[in-house]
Coordinates of C-alpha atoms and ligand atoms in Angstrom, one line a residue:
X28 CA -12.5 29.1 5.4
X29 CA -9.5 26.7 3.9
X30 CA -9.8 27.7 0.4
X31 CA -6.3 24.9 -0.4
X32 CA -4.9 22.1 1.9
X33 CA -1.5 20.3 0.6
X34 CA -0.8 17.1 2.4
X35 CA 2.1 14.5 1.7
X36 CA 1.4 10.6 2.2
X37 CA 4.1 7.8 2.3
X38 CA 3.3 4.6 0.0
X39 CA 3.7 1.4 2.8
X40 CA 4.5 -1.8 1.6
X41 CA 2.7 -4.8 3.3
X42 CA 4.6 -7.4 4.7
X43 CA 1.9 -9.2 5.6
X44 CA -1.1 -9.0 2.5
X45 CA -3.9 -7.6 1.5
X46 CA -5.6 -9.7 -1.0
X47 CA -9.5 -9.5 -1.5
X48 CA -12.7 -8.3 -0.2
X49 CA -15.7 -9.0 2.4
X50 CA -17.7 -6.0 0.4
X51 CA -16.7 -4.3 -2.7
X52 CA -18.7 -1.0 -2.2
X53 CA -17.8 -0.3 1.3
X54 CA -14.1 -1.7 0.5
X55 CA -13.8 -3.5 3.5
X56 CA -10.9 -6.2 3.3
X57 CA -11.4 -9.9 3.6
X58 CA -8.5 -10.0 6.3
X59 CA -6.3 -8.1 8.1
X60 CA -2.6 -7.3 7.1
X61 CA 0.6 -5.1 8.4
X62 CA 2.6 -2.8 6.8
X63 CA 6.1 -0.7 6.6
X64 CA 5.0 3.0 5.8
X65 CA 8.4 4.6 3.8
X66 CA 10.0 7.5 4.0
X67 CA 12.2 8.4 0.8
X68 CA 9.2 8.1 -1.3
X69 CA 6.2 10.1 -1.6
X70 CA 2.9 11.5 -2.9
X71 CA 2.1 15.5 -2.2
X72 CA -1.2 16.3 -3.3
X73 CA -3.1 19.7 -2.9
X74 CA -6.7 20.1 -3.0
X75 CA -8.7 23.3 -4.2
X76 CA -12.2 24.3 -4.0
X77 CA -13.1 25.1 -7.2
X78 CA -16.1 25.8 -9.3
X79 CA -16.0 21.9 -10.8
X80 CA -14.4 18.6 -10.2
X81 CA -11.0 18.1 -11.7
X82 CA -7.8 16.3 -11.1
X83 CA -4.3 16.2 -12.5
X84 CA -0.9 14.1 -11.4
X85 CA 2.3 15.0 -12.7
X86 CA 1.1 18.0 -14.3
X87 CA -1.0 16.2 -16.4
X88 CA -5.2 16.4 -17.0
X89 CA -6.5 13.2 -15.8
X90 CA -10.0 12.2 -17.2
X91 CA -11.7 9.4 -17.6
X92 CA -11.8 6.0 -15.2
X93 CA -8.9 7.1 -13.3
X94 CA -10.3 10.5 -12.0
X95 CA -14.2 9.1 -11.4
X96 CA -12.7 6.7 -8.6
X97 CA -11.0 9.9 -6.6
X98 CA -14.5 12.0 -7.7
X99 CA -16.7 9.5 -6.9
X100 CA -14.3 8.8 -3.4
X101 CA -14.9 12.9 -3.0
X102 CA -18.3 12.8 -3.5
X103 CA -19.3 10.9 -0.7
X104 CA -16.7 12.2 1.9
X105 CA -18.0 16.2 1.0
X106 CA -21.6 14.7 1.7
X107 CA -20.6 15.4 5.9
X108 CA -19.4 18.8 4.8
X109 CA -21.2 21.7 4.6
X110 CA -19.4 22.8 1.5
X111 CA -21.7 22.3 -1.9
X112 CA -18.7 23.7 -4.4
X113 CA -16.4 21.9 -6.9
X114 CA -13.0 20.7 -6.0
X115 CA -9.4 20.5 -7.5
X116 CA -7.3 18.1 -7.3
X117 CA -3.1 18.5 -7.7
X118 CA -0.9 15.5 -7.4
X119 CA 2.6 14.2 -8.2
X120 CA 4.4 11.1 -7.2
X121 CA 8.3 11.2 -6.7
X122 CA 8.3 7.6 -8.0
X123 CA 6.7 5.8 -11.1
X124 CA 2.9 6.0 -10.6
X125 CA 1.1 2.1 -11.3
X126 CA 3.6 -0.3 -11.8
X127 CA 3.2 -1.3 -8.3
X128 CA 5.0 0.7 -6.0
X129 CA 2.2 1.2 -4.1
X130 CA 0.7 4.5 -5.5
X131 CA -2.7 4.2 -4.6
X132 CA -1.8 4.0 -1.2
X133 CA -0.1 7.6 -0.6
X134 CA -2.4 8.9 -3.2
X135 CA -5.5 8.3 -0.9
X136 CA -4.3 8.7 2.2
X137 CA -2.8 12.4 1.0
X138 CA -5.9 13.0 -0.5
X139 CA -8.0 11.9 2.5
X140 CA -5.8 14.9 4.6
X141 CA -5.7 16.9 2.3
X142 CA -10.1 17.3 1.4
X143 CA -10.4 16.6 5.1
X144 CA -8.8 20.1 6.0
X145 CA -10.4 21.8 2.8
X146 CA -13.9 20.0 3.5
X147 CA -13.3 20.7 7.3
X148 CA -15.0 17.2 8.7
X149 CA -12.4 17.2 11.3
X150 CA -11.8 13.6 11.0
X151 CA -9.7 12.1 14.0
X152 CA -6.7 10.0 12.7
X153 CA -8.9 6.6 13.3
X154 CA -11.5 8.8 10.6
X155 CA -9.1 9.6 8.3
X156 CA -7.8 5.4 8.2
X157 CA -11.5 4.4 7.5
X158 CA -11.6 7.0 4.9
X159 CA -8.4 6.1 3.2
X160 CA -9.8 2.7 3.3
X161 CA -12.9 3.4 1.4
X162 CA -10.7 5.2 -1.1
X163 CA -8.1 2.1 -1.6
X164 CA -7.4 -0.1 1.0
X165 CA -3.6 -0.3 1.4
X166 CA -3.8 3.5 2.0
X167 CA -5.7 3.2 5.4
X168 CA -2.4 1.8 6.6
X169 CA -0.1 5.0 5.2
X170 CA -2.4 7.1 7.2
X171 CA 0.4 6.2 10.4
X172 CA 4.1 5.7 10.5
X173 CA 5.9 2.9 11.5
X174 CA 4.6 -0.7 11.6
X175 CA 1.1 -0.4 10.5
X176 CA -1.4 -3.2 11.3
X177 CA -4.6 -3.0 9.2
X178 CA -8.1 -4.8 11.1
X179 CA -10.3 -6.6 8.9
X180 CA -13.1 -5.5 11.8
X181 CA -16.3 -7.2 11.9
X182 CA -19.1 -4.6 11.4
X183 CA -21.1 -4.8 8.2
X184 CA -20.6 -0.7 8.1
X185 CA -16.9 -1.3 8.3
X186 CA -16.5 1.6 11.0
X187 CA -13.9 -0.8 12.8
X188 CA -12.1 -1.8 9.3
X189 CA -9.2 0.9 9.8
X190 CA -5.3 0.6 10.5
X191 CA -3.3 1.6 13.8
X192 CA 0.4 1.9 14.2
X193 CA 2.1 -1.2 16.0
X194 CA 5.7 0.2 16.6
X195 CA 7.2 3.9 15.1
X196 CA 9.6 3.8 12.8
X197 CA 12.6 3.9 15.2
X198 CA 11.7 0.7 16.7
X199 CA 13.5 -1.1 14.7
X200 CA 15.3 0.9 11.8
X201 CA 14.3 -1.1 8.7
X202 CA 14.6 -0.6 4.9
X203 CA 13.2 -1.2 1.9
X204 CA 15.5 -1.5 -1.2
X205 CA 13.1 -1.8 -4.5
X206 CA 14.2 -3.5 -7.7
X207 CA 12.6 -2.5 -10.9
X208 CA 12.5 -5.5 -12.8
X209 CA 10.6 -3.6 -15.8
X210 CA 9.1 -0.4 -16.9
X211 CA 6.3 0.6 -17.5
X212 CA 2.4 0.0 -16.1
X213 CA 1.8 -3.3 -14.6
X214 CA -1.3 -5.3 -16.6
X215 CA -3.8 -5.5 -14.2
X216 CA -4.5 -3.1 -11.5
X217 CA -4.8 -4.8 -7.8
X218 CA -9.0 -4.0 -7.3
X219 CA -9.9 -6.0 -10.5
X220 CA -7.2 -9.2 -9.6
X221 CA -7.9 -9.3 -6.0
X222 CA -11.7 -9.6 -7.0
X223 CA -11.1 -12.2 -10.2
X224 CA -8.8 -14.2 -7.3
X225 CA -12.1 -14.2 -4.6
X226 CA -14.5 -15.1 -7.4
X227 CA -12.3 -18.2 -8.9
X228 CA -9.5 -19.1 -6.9
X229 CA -10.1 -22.6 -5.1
X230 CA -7.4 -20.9 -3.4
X231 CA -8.3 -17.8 -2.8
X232 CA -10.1 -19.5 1.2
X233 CA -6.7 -21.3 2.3
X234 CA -5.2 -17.8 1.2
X235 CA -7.7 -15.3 3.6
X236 CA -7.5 -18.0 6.3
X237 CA -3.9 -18.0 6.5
X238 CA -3.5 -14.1 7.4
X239 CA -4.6 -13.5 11.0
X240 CA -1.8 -16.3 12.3
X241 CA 0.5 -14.6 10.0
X242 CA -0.3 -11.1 11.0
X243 CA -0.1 -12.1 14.7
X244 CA 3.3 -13.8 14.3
X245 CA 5.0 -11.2 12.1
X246 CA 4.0 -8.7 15.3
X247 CA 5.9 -10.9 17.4
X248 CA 9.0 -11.2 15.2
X249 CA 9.3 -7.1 15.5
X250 CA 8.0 -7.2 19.5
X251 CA 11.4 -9.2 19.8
X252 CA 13.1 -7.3 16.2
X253 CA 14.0 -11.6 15.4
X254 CA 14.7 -10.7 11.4
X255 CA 14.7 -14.8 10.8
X256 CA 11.7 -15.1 11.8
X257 CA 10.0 -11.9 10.2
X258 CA 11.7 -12.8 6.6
X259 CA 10.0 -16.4 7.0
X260 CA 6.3 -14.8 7.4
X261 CA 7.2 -12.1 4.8
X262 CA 7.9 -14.5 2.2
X263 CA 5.1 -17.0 3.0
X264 CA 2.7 -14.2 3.0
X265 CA 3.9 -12.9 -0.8
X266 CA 3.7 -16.4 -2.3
X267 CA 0.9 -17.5 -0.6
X268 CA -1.3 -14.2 -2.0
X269 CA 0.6 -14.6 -5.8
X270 CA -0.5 -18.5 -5.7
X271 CA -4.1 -17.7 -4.8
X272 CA -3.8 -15.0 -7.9
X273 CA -2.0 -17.5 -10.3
X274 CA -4.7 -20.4 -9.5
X275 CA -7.4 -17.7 -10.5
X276 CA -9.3 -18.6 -13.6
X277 CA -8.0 -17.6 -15.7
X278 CA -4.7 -17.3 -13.4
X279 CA -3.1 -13.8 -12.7
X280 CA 0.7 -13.8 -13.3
X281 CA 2.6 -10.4 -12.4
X282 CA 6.2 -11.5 -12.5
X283 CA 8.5 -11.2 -15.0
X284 CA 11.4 -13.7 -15.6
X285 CA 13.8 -11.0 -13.6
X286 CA 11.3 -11.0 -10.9
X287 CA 11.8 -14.7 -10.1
X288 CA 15.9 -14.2 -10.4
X289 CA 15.5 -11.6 -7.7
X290 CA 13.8 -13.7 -5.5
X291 CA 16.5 -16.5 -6.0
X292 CA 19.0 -13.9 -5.3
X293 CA 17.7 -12.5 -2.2
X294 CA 18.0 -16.2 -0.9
X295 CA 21.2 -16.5 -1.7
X296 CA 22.4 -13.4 -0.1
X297 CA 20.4 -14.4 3.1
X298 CA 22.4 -17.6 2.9
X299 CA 25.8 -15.8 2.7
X300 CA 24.3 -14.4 6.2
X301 CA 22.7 -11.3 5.2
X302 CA 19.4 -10.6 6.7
X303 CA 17.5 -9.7 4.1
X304 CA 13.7 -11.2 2.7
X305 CA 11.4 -10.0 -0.7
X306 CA 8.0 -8.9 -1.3
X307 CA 5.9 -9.0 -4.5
X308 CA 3.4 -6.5 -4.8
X309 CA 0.5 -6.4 -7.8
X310 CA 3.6 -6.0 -10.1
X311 CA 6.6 -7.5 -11.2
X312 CA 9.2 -5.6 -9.0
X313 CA 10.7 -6.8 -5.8
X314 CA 10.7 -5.3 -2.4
X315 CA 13.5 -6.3 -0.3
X316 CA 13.7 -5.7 3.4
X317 CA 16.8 -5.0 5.5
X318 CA 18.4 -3.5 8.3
X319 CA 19.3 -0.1 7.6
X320 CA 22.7 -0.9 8.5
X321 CA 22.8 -3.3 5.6
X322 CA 20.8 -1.0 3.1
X323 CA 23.9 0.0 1.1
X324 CA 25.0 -3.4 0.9
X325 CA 21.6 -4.3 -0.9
X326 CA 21.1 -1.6 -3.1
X327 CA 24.7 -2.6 -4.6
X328 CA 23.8 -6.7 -4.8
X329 CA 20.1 -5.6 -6.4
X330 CA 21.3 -3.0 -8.8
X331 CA 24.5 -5.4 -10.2
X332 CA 22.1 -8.1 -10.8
X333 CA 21.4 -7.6 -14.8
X334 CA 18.5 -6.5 -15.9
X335 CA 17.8 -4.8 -13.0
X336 CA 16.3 -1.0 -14.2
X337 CA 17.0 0.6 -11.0
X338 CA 17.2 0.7 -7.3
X339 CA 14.6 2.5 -4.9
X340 CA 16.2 3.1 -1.5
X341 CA 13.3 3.9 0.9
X342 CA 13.2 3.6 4.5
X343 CA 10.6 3.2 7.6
X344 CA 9.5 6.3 7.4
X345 CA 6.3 8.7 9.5
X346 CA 2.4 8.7 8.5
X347 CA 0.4 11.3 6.4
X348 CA 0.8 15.0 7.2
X349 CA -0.2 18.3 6.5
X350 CA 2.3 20.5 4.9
Ligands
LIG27 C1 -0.8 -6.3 -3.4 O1 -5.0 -1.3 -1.8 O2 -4.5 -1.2 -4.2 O3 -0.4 -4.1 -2.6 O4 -8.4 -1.6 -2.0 O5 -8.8 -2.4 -4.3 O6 -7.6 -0.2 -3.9 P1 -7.9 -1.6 -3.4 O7 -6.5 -2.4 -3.4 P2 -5.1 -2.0 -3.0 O8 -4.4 -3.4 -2.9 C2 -3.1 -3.6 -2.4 C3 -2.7 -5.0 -2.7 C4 -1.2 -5.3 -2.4 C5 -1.0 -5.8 -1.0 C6 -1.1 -4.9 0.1 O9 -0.7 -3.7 0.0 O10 -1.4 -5.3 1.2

């Protein structure tokens, strides 16, 4: 019997979005998207059978809305075990927690491994995806390394709503430099906007129609590693998801005055022939992706930019493991 199970999850970062819903209880998204999962940054969370349900990150009791989600999330997944019993939860980011970086991500995909081994449902890795998914639906995607692309899927049970790797991470050795622009929790968590952005954004249609072409473009930039290309459909696909949040009613704003200097600046450094592109997230930081060649380079024209609260250098990096 697995009394413990410890599993570490990399957060991705989509290049092409997520952004809404086609059901809120099953979680199943409204669209497809595609990922980078990344290494240098992680989540490590151990679960426990225990006599009750109880959680803590960083050390820290969490109670409250927070810690129903992953109970509730438990709940159903122990329903295909045959254990009855109670179950702790122990989990620590190496990177701030909710301020957009992602965190819900490797959260649920480590704790999808991790209850999987201790629950002993034997999920293949397709299982484990749709599992994730149900938990948050960015982690379904950190589930696998590499280039992760995330299917919408058809079926109203969302069984074919789950991610598969496109190309490993040594396809095409890519990073991921991150600017904080602030600290600090970001306003509004991504579940509640991306469902205010469906229910009142005129523009939240053009938005969801807009992502297949995208996501089967971007795959063809990385078949032929064509960075121009890529950076086009990366930045498209960030301000296309933030207008159909800031047309929401009322509109969802996450960037900070910084955040928009960051996105000027990335421009300008792709002018001076550096081949580089951003991402927003539900935040106000800035992901910026580069060759890993070039990485150093960024960190240094991010980090000297002022105002800038740090650099994050993360790179493409495996899928969720066991430990
Ligand atoms: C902006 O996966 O956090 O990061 O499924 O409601 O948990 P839920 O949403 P979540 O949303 C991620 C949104 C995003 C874009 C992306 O990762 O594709």
């Amino acid at each position: 019997m697995t009394e413990r199970a410890t599993a570490i999850a990399h957060p991705n970062i989509a290049l092409v979005k997520y952004w809404g819903k086609r059901d809120i209880p099953l979680n199943l998204p409204a669209a497809g998207s595609l990922s980078l999962t990344l290494a240098g940054i992680r989540t490590r969370t151990t679960v426990l059978r225990a006599d009750a349900y109880s959680m803590s990150l960083g050390g820290e009791e969490i109670v409250g809305k927070k810690a129903e989600r992953v109970f509730a999330f438990l709940r159903r997944m122990q329903a295909l075990s045959e254990y009855k019993g109670g179950l702790r939860i122990e989990s620590d980011n190496d990177f701030p927690t909710a301020a957009g970086l992602a965190s819900s991500s490797s959260g649920f995909a480590a704790l999808t491994l991790a209850a999987d081994a201790v629950l002993q449902t034997e999920m293949s890795p397709q299982d484990l995806s749709v599992w994730s998914r149900i938990g948050s639906g960015s982690a379904a995607r950190s589930i696998f390394g590499g280039i992760v692309e995330m299917a919408a899927g058809e079926r109203v049970d969302g069984t074919d709503a789950y991610a598969s790797q496109v190309v490993d991470e040594n396809h095409w050795p890519m990073s991921c430099v991150i600017a904080l622009t602030t600290t600090g929790e970001k306003p509004y968590g991504s579940t509640e906007a991306m469902n205010h952005t469906s229910d009142t954004s005129p523009y939240f249609g053009p938005w969801i129609e807009s992502v297949a072409p995208d996501v089967h473009e971007a795959k063809t930039a990385i078949m032929g590693r064509d960075f121009a290309h890529l950076a086009q459909i990366v930045e498209r696909s960030c301000l296309r998801m933030h207008a159909s949040a800031m047309a929401a009613d009322p509109g969802i704003l996450y960037w900070n005055g910084l955040t928009v200097e960051v996105i000027h600046h990335v421009r300008a450094l792709r002018k001076g022939g550096l081949g580089v592109c951003f991402t927003i997230d539900a935040g106000p930081h800035v992901k910026v992706f580069c060759a890993q060649s070039d990485e150093d380079k960024v960190k240094a024209a991010l980090a000297d930019l002022p105002g800038v609260q740090g650099v994050i250098a993360t790179r493409g990096g495996p899928g969720a493991y066991l430990v």
